[in-house]
Coordinates of C-alpha atoms and ligand atoms in Angstrom, one line a residue:
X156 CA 88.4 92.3 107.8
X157 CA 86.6 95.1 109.9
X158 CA 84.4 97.2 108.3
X159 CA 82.5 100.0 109.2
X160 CA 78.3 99.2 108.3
X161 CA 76.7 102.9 107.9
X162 CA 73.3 101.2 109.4
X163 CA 74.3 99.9 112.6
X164 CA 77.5 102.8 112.7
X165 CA 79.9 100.4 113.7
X166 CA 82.9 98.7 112.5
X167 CA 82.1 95.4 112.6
X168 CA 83.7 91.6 110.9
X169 CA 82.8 91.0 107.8
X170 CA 81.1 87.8 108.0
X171 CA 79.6 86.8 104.5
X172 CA 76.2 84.7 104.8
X173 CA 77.3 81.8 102.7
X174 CA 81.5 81.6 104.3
X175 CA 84.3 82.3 101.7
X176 CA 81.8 84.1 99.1
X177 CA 80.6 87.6 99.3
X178 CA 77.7 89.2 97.6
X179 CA 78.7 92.7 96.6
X180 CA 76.2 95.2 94.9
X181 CA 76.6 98.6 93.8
X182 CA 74.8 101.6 92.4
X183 CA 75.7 102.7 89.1
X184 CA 75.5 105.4 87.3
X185 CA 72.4 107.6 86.0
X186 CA 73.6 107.9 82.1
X187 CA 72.3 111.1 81.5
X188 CA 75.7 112.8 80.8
X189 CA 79.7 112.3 81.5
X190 CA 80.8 110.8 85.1
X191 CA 82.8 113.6 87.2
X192 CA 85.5 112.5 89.0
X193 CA 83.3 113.0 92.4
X194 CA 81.5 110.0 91.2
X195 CA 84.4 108.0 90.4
X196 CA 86.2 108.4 94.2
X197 CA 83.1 106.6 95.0
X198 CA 83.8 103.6 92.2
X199 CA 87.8 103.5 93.1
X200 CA 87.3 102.9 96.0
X201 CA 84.4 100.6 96.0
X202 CA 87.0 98.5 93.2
X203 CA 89.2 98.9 96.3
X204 CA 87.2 97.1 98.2
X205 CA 86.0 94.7 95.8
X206 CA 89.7 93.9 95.0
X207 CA 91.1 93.5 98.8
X208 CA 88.3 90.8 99.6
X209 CA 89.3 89.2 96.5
X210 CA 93.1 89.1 98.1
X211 CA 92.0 88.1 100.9
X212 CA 90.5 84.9 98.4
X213 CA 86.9 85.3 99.0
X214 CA 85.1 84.5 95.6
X215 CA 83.1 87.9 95.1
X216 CA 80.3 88.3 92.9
X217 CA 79.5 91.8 92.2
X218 CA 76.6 93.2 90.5
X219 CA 76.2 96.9 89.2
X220 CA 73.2 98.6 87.3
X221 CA 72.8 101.3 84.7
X222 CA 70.5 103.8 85.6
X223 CA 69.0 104.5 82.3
X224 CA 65.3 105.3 83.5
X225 CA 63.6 106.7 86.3
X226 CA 65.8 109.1 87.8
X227 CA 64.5 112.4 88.5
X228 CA 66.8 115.4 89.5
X229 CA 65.5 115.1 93.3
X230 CA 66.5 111.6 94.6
X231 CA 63.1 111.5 95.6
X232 CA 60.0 111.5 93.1
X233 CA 60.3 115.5 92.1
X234 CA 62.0 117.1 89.5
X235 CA 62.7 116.5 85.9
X236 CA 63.5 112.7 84.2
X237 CA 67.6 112.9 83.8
X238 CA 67.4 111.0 81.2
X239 CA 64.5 113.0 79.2
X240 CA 66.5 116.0 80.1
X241 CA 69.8 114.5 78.7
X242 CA 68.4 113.4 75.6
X243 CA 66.4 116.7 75.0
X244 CA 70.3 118.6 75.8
X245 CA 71.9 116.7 72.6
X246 CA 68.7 116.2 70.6
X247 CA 69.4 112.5 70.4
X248 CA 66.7 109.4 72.0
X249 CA 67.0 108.2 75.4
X250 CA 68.2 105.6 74.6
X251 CA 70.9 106.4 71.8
X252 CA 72.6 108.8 74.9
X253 CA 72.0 105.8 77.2
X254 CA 74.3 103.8 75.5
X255 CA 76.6 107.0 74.5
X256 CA 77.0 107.7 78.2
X257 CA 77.4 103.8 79.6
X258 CA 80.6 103.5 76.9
X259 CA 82.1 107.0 78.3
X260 CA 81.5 105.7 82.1
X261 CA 83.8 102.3 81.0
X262 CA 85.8 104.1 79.2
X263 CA 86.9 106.1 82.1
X264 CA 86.7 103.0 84.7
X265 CA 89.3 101.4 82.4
X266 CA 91.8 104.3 82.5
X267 CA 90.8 104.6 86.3
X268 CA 91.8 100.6 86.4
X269 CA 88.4 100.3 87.8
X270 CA 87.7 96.3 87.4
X271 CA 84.1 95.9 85.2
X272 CA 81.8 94.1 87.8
X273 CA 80.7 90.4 87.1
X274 CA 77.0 91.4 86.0
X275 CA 75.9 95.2 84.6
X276 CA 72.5 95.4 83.9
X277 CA 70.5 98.2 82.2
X278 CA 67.3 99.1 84.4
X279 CA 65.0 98.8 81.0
X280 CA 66.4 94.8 80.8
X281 CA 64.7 94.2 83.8
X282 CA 61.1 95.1 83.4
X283 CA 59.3 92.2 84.0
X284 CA 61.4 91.5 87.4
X285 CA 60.5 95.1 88.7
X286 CA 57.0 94.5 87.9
X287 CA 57.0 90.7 89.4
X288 CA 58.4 92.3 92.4
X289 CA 56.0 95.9 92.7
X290 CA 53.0 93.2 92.1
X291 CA 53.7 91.3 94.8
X292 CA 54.4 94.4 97.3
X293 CA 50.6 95.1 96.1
X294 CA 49.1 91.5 96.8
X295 CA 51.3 91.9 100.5
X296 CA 49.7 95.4 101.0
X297 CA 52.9 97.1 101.2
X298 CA 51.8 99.3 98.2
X299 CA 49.0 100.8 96.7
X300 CA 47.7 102.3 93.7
X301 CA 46.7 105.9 93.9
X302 CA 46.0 108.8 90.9
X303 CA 48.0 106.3 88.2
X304 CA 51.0 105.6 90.4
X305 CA 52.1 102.6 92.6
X306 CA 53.3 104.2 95.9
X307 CA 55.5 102.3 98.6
X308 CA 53.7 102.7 101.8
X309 CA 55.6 103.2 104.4
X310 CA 53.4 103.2 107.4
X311 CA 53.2 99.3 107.2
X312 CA 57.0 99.1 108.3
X313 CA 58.4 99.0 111.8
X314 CA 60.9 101.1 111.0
X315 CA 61.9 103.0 107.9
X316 CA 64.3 105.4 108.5
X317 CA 66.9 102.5 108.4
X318 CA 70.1 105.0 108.5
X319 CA 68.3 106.8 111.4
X320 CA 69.1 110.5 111.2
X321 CA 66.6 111.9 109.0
X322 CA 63.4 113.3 110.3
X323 CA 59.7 113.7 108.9
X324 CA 60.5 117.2 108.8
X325 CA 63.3 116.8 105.9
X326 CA 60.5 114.6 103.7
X327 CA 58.3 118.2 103.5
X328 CA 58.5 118.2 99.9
X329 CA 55.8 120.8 99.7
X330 CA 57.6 123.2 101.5
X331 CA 60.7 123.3 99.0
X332 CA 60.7 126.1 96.5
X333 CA 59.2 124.9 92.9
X334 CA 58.2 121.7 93.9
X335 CA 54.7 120.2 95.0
X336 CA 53.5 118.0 97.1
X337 CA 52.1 114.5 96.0
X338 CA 48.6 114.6 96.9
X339 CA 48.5 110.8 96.0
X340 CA 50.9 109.7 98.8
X341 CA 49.6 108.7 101.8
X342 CA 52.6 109.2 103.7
X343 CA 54.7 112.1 103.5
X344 CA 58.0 109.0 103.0
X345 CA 55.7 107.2 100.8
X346 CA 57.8 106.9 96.9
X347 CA 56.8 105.8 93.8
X348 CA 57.2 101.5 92.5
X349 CA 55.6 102.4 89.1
X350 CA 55.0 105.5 87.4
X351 CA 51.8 105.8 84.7
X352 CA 51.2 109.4 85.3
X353 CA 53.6 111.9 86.1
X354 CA 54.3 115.0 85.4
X355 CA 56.7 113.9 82.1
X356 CA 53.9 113.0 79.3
X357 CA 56.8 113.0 76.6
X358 CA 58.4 110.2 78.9
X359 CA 59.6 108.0 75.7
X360 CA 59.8 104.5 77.5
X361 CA 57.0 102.8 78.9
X362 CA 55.8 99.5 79.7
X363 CA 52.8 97.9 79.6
X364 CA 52.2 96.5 83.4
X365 CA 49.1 95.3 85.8
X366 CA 48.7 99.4 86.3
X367 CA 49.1 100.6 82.7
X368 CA 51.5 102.1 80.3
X369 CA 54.4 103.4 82.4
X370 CA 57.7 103.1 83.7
X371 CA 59.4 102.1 86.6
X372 CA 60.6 104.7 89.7
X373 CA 64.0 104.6 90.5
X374 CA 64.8 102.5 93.8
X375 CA 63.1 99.6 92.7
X376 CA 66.0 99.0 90.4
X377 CA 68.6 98.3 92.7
X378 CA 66.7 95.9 94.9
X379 CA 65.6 93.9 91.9
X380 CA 68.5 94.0 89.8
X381 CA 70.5 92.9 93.5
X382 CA 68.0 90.2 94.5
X383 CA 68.0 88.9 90.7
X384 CA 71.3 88.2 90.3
X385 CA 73.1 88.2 94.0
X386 CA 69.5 85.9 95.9
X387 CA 68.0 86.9 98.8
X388 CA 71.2 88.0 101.1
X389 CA 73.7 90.4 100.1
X390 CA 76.7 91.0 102.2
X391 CA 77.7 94.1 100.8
X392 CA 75.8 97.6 99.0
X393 CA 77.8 100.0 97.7
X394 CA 77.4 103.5 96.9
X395 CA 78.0 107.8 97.3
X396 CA 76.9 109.1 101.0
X397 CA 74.2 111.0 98.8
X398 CA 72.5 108.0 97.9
X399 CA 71.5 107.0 101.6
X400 CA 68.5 108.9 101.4
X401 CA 65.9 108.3 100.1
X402 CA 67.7 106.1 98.0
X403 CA 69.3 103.4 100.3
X404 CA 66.4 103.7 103.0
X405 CA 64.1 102.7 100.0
X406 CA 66.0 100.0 98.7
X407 CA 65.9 98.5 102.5
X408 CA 62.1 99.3 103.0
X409 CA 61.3 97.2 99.8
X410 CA 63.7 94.4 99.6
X411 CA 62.7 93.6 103.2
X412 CA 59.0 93.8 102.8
X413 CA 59.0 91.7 99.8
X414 CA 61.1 89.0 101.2
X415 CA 59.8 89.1 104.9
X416 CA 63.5 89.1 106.3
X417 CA 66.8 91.3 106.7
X418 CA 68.5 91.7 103.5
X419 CA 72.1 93.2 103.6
X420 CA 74.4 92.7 105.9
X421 CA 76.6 95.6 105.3
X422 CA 76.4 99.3 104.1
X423 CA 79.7 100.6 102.2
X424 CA 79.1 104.4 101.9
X425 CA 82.1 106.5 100.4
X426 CA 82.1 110.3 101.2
X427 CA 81.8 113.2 98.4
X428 CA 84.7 114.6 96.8
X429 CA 84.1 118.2 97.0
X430 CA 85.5 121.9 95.6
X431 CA 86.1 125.1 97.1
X432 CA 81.9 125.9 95.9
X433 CA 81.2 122.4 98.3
X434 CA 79.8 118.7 96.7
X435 CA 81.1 118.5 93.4
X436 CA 78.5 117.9 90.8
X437 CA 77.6 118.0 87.2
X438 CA 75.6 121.4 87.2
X439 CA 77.9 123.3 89.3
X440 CA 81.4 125.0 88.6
X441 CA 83.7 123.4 86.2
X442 CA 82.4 119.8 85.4
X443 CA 85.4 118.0 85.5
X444 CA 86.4 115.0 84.1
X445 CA 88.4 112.1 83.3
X446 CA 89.1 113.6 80.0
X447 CA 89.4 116.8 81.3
X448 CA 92.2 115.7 83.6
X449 CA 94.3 114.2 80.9
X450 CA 93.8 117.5 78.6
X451 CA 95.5 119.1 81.6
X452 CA 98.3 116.0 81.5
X453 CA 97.7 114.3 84.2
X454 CA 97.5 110.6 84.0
X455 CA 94.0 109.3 85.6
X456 CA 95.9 106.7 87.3
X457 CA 97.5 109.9 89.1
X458 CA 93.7 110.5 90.2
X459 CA 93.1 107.2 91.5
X460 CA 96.7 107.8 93.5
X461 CA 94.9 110.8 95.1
X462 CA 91.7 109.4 96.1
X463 CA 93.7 106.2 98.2
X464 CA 95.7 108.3 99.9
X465 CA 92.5 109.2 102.2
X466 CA 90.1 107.3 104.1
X467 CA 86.8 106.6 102.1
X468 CA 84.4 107.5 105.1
X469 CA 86.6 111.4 105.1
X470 CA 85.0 113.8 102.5
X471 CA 87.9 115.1 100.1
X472 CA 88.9 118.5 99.0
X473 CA 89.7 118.6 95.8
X474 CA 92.4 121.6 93.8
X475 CA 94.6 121.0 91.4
X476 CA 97.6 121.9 94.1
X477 CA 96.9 118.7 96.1
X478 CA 96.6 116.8 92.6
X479 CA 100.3 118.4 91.7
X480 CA 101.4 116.9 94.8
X481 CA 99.8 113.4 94.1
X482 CA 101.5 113.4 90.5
X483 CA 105.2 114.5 91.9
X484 CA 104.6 111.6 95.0
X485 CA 103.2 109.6 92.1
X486 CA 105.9 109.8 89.7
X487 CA 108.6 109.5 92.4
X488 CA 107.1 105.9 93.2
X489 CA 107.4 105.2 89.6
X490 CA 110.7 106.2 89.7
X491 CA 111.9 104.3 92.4
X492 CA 110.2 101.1 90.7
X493 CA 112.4 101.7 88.0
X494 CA 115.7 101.8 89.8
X495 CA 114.7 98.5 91.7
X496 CA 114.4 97.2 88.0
X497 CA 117.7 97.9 87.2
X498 CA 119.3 96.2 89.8
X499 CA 120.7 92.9 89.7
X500 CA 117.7 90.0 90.0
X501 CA 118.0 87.8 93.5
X502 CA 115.6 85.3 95.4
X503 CA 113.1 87.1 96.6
X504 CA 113.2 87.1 100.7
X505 CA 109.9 85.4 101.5
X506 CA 110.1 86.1 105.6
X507 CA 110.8 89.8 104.8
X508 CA 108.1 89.9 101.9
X509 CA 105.4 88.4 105.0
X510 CA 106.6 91.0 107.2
X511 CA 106.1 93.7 105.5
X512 CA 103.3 92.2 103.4
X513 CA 101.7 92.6 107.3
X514 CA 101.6 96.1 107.3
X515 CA 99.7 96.2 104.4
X516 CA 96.9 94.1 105.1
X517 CA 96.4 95.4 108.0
X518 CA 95.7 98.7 107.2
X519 CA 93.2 97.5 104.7
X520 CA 91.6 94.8 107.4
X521 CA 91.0 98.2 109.6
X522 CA 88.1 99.8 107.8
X523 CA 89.7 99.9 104.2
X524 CA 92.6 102.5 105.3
X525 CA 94.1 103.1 101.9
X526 CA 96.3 105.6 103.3
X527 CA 97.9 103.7 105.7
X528 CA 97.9 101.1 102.4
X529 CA 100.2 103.5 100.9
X530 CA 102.5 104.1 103.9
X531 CA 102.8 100.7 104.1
X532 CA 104.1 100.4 100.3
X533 CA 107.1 103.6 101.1
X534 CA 108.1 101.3 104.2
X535 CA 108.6 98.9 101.9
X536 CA 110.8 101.1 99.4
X537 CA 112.9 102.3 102.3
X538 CA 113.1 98.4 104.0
X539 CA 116.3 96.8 104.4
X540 CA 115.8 94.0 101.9
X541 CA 116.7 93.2 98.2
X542 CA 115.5 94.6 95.2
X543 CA 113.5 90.9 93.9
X544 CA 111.6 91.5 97.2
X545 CA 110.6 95.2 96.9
X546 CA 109.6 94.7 93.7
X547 CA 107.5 91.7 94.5
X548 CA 106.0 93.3 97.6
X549 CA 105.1 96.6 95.1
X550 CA 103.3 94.2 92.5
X551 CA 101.2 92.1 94.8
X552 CA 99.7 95.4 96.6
X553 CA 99.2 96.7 93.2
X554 CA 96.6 93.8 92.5
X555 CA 94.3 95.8 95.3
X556 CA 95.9 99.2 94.6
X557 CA 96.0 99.1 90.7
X558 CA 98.6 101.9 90.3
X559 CA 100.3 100.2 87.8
X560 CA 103.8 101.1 89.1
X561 CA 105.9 99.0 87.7
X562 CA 104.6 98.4 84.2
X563 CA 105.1 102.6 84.4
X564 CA 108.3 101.9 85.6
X565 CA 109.4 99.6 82.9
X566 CA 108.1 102.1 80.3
X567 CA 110.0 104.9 81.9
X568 CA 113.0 102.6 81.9
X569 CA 112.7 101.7 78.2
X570 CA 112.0 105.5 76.9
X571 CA 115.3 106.3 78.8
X572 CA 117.2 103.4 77.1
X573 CA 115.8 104.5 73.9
X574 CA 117.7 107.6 74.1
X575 CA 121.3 106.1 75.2
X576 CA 122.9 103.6 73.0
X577 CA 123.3 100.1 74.0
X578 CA 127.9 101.1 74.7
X579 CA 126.4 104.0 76.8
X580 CA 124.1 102.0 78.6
X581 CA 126.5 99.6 79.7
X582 CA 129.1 101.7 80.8
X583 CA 126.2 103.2 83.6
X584 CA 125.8 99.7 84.6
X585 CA 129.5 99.6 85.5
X586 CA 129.2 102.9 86.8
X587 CA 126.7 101.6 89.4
X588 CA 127.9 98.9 89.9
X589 CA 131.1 100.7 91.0
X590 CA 129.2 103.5 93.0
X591 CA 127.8 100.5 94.6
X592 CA 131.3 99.0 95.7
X593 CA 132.1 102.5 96.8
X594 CA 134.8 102.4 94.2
X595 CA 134.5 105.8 93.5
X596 CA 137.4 106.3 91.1
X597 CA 136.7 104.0 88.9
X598 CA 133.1 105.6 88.5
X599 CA 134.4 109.0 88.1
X600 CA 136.7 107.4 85.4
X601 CA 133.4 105.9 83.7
X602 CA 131.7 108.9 83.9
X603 CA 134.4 111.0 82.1
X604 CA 134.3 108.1 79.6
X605 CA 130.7 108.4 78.9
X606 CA 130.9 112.0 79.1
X607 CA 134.1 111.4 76.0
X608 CA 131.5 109.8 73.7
X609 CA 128.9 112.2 74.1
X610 CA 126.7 112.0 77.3
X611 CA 126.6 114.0 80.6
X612 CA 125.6 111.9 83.7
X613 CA 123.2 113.2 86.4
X614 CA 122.4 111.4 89.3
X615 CA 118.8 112.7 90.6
X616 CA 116.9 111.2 93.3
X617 CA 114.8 109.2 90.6
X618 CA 118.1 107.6 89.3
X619 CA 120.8 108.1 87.1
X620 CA 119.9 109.7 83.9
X621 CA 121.7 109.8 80.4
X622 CA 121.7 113.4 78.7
X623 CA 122.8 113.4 75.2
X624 CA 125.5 116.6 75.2
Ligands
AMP36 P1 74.8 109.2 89.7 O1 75.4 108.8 88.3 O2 74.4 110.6 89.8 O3 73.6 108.3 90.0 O4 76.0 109.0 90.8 C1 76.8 107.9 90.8 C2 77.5 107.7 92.1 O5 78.3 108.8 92.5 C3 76.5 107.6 93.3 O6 76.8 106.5 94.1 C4 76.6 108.9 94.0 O7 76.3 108.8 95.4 C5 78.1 109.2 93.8 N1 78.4 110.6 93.9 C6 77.8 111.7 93.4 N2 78.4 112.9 93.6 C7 79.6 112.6 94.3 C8 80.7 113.3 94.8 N3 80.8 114.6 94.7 N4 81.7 112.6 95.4 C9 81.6 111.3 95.5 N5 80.6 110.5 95.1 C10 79.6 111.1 94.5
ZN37 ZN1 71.0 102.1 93.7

């Protein structure tokens, strides 16, 4: 598979460091409040990914964390605690809308079909291994203690601007309105390991540590929580485009100093979903959700249906116009599925099943190209093959795609026998059967027998349906 690795910006093989396994780690979410469906794109399609290498048969192990301390607004070491801010919003503890807001993400990653990662682990579980790893950054000099904090120093790397296009300039904290510079930094890209005095003296979690009662910054998180459970090479790092700076370009700058080599191989960065107002996020315009979604009755697998039909590395526009036409391509695919079901069973054809089985694994080997997945799965409804085969090409995409077509299918089939009786039922068999034979008389003579006992036929281009008169 190529994929495209936002540090080097190239496509590039996919070559894992130990062959046939791949190390997969991604940033979750800062439970300080509901997902929005901006950050979701980025977790369907990461699932994408994580679900395409597993078709190809590469045993995956994929690690996510919960954010639940250390974020500030500003990705970098200004603005207020989220989670403080969260828990101060609904009057509960930090903690009690911690665990509120990691059961609401899963809950929407289930409807979304988003597979649970192997290992999710909580920042506060992971104390002692962010303070094993910021003490040894200390004792290698690549971090210092200065007014209460530990600070990351950056000066002591060859390079830290790992994603190359941000300049000094950008870092000029002091310069943005409301916030101050950190007179304790010695470098204007210098960030915070380990927080004891900050600006939040109602901060309600801290740790004892080698610098005193405090609480861990945010990027040390992901490099711990990564090296912990997925060694010292990972293959792949997820996350939003957002998160390559500061966030990324930390994690690189820390992981590598404290174990003295390179430490991912690849950089999986998925673009922002955005509105008509621009990136779409919690504190501006309508904060839209899963649930929010369905109370409009749309099914969120018609979301996910969205997302894949563009590229991850595009940024996507969303309106509710471009949704509507997801749902009516959405529910046309269903509908097909359903008429494949009713046809007669055969052998599957295994040479056309490869052939057009090529198609789809091709788009996904070229950069992850979900759209030209999808193309691939209409060429397969309009192929020249049998039903059995069709059907079987539409359920093994759907183990990468997870659109659940033709379980939909099925239901849609079985709500629309519900309403016919079992006589009526079988008399549209023989009707298509005959339609099928071209023996057109004897299906208009069904149909005016069916339409005798009390049901009018239409023929739409989802299939036949059965109207009670
Ligand atoms: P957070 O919970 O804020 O830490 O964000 C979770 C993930 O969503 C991160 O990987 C972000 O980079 C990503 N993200 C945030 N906003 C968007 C957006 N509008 N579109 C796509 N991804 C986003
Ligand atoms: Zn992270």
């Amino acid at each position: 598979m190529k994929i495209y690795n936002s540090q080097t910006h190239k496509t590039q093989e996919l070559v894992p460091h130990t062959a046939g396994k791949i190390s997969m780690y991604t940033c979750g979410p800062t439970v300080y409040h509901y997902a929005h469906i901006g950050n979701l794109r980025c977790y369907i399609m990461e699932d994408v990914l994580e679900k395409y290498l597993r078709y190809c048969r590469l045993e995956v192990k994929r690690v996510m964390n919960i954010t639940d301390v250390g974020h500030l607004s500003s990705d970098g070491d200004t603005g207020d605690d989220k989670m403080l801010s969260g828990a101060k919003r609904e009057h509960k503890t930090v903690m009690e809308i911690a665990k509120f807001y990691t059961d609401a993400f899963f809950a929407d990653c289930g409807k979304l079909n988003i597979k649970t990662p192997d290992v999710v682990e909580s920042a506060t579980d992971c104390i002692d291994e962010f303070i094993s790893v910021i003490s040894s950054l200390v004792d290698k000099g690549y971090a210092y203690f200065a007014g209460g904090n530990v600070y990351f120093d950056t000066s002591k790397l060859d390079e830290y601007y790992a994603f190359g296009d941000v300049s000094e300039e950008n870092l000029s904290v002091g310069v943005r309105e409301g916030v101050e510079e950190d007179e304790n930094k010695r470098n204007k890209a210098d960030f915070v390991l380990w927080f004891t005095k900050s600006k939040f003296d109602d901060q309600e979690l801290k740790w004892d540590s080698p610098w005193g009662l405090g609480y861990p910054g945010w990027h040390i998180e992901c490099s711990c929580i990564s090296m912990k459970n997925l060694g010292e090479y990972l293959d792949i790092h997820c996350g939003g485009v957002d998160n390559q700076f500061p966030h990324h370009n930390n994690e690189i700058a820390q992981s590598e100093a404290f174990l003295g080599h390179k430490w991912c191989g690849c950089w999986f960065h998925v673009h922002h979903l955005n509105t008509a107002g621009g990136k779409m996020s919690k504190s501006s315009g309508e904060f839209m959700t899963v649930s929010l979604l369905e109370s409009k009755g749309y099914d969120p697998l018609v979301y996910r249906f969205f997302c894949l039909l563009s590229h991850y590395r595009k940024s996507l526009a969303f309106s509710y116009e471009s949704l509507d036409n997801a749902k009516a391509s959405y529910d046309k695919l269903v509908a097909k599925a359903a008429a494949l079901l009713k046809e007669p069973s055969e052998e599957v054809n295994s040479a056309d099943f490869e052939r057009l089985k090529a198609k789809f694994t091709d788009a996904l080997d070229n950069d992850l190209n979900t759209s030209l997945a999808i193309t691939a799965l209409y060429d397969v409804l309009k192929a020249d093959t049998n039903a059995a085969t069709k059907l079987a090409l539409i359920e093994d995409f759907d183990r990468v795609l997870s659109l659940d077509l033709v379980k939909a299918a099925k239901r849609a089939n079985e709500s629309a026998g519900e309403q016919a009786p079992a006589e009526i039922l079988a008399l549209a068999e023989q009707r298509a059967a005959a339609k099928k034979a071209k023996d057109f008389a004897k299906a208009d003579e069904i149909r005016a027998q069916i339409e005798s006992l009390g049901y009018s036929v239409k023929d739409t281009r989802e299939g036949t349906k059965l109207i009670k008169s």
